Coordinates of C-alpha atoms and ligand atoms in Angstrom, one line a residue:
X6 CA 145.7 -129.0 104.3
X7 CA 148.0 -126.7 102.3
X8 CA 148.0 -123.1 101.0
X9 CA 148.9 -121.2 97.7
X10 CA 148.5 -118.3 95.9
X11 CA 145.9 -118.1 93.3
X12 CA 146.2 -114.4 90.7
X13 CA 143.7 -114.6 88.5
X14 CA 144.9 -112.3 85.8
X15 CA 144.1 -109.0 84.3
X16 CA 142.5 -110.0 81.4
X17 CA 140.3 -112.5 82.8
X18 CA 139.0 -109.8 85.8
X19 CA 137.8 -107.4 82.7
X20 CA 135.3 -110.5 81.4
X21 CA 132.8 -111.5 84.2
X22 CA 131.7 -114.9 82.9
X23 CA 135.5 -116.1 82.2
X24 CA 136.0 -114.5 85.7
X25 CA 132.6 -116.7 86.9
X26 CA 133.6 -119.8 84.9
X27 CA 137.1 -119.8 87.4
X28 CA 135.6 -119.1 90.4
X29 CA 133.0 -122.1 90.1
X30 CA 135.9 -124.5 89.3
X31 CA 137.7 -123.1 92.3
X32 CA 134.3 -123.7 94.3
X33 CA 133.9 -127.2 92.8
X34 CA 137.1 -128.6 93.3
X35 CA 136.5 -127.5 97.0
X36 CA 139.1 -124.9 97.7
X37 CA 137.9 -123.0 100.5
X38 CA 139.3 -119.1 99.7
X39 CA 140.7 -117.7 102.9
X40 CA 141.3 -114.5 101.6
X41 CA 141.4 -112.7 98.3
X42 CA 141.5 -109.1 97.1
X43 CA 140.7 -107.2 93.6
X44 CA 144.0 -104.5 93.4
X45 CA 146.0 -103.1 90.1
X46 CA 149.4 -104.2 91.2
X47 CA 152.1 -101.7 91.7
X48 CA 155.4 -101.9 89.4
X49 CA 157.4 -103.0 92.8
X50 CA 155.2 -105.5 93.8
X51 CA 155.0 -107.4 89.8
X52 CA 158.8 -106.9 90.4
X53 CA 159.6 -108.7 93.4
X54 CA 156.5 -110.9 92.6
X55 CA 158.2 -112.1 88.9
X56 CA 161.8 -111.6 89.9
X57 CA 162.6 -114.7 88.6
X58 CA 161.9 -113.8 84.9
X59 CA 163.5 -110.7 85.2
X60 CA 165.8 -110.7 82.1
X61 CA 163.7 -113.3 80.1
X62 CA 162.4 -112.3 76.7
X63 CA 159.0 -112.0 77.5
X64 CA 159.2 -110.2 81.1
X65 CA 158.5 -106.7 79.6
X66 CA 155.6 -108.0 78.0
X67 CA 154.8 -109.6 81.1
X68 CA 155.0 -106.9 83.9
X69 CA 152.6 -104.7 81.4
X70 CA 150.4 -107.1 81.2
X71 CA 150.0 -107.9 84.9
X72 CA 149.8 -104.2 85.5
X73 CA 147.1 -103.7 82.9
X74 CA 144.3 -103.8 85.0
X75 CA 142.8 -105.2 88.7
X76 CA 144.0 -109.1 88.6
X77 CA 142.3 -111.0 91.7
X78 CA 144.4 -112.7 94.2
X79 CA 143.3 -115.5 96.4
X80 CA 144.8 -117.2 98.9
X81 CA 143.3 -120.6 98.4
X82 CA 143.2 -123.8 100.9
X83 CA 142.8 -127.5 100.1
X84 CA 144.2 -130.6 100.8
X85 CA 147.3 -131.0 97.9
X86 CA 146.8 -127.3 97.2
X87 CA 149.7 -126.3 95.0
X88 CA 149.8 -129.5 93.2
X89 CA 146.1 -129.4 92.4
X90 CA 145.8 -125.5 91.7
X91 CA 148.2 -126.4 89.1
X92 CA 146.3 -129.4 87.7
X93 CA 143.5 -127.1 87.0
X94 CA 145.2 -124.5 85.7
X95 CA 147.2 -126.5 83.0
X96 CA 150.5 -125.7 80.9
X97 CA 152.2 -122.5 80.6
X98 CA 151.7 -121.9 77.2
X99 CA 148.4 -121.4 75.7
X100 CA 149.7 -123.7 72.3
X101 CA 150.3 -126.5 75.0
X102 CA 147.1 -126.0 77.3
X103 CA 144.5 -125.7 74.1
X104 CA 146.2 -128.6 72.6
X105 CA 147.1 -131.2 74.8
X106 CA 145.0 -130.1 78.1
X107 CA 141.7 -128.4 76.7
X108 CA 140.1 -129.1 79.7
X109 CA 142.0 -127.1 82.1
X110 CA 141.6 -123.1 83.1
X111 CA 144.5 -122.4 80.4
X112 CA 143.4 -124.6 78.3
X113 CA 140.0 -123.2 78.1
X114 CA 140.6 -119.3 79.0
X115 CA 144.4 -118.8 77.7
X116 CA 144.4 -116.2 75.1
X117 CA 148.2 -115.6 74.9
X118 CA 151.6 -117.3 76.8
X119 CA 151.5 -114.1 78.8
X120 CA 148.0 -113.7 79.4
X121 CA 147.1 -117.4 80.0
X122 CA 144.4 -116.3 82.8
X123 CA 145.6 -117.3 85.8
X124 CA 148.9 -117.9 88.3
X125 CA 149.7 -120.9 90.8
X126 CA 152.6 -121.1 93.8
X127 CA 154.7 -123.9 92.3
X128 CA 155.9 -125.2 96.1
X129 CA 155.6 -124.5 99.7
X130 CA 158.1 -121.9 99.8
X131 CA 157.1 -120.1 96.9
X132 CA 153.2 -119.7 98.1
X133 CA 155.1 -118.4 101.2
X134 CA 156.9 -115.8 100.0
X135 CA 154.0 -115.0 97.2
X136 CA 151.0 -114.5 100.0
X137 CA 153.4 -112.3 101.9
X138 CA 153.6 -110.2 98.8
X139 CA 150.0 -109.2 98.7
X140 CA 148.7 -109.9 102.3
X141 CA 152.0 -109.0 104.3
X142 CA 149.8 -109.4 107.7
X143 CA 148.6 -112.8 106.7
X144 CA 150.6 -115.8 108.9
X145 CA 150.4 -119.0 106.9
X146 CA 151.6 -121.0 110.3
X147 CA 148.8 -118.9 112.5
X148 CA 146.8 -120.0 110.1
X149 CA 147.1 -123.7 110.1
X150 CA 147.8 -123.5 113.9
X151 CA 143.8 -121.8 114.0
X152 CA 142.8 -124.2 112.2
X153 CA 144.5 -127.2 114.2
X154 CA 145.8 -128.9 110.5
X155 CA 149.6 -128.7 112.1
X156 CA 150.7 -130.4 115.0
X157 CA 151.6 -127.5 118.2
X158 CA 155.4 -126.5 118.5
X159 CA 156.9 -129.2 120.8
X160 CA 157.7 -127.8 124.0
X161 CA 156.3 -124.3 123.9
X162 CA 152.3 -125.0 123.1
X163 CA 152.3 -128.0 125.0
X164 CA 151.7 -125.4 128.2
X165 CA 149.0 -124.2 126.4
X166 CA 146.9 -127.1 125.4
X167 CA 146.9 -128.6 128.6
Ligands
ADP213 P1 153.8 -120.5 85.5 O1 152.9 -119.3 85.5 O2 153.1 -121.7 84.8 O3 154.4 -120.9 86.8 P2 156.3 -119.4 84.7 O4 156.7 -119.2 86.1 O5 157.4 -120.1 83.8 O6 154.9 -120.1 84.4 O7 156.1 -118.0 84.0 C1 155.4 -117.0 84.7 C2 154.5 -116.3 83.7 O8 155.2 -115.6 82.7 C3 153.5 -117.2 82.9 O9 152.4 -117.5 83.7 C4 153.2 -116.4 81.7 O10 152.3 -115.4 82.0 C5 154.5 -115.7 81.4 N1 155.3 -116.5 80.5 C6 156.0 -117.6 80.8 N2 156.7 -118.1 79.7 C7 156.4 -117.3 78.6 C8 156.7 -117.2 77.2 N3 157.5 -118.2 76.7 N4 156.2 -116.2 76.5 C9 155.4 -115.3 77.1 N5 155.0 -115.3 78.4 C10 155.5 -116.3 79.2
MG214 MG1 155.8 -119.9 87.9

């Protein structure tokens, strides 16, 4: 069982059966959503969120887009998460998803490489620091701990599960 950050995007939140179509393949591939909120994101959190672009030729373009309008955020949970998430979301850029993976949510709801409709973690640590972004309460170890998918802290739950 694994976490990770699911945004779906601006432009796809403004059209409710591209917004539908999403949250049935989210339902089908059996994600369970442990959390999610609908919030236009401030400039400091699309920031910190896309630091890694800052600089990049399209990060202008890509900061106004994601401030645009309400994007969704879920915080998804599934076996393989982040690797699957990712499967369904497709490539990058839209000439790449509509192309070569019509099938997948880019593929299908990309309009542009900036507003290709949705956002995935790329690894563990990146979900982590992305969920504490936009639920800064939310414990990703709690979490799994609740929900017994990790084994107890040698030593200091043992106490506590006998
Ligand atoms: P991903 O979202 O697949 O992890 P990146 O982390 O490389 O992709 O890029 C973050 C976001 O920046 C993309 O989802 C897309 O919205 C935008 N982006 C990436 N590359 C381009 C590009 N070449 N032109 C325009 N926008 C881009
Ligand atoms: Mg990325």
């Amino acid at each position: 069982m694994e976490l990770t950050l699911c945004i779906i995007k601006p432009h796809v939140v403004t059209a409710p059966h591209t917004l539908k179509a999403i949250k049935d393949i989210i339902i089908l591939n059996n994600f369970h959503i442990v959390d999610s909120l609908i919030t236009a994101m401030t400039k400091d959190q699309v920031e910190v969120f896309y630091n890694e672009h800052k600089g990049k030729f399209f990060y202008n373009r890509l900061v106004t887009q994601m401030r645009s309008g309400p994007s969704e955020i879920n915080i998804l949970a599934r076996e393989d998460a982040i690797r699957k998430w990712r499967e369904l979301l497709g490539p990058t850029k839209v000439y790449t998803s509509r192309f070569s993976h019509p099938d997948t949510i880019r593929g299908m709801y990309g309009i542009s490489d900036t507003r290709n409709a949705a956002h995935g973690s790329d690894s563990p640590e990146s979900a982590a620091r992305e969920i504490s972004i936009f639920f800064p309460h939310f414990s990703i170890t709690k979490w799994l701990r609740d929900n017994e998918l990790i084994s107890p802290v040698p030593g200091r739950n043992a106490r506590a599960n006998r």
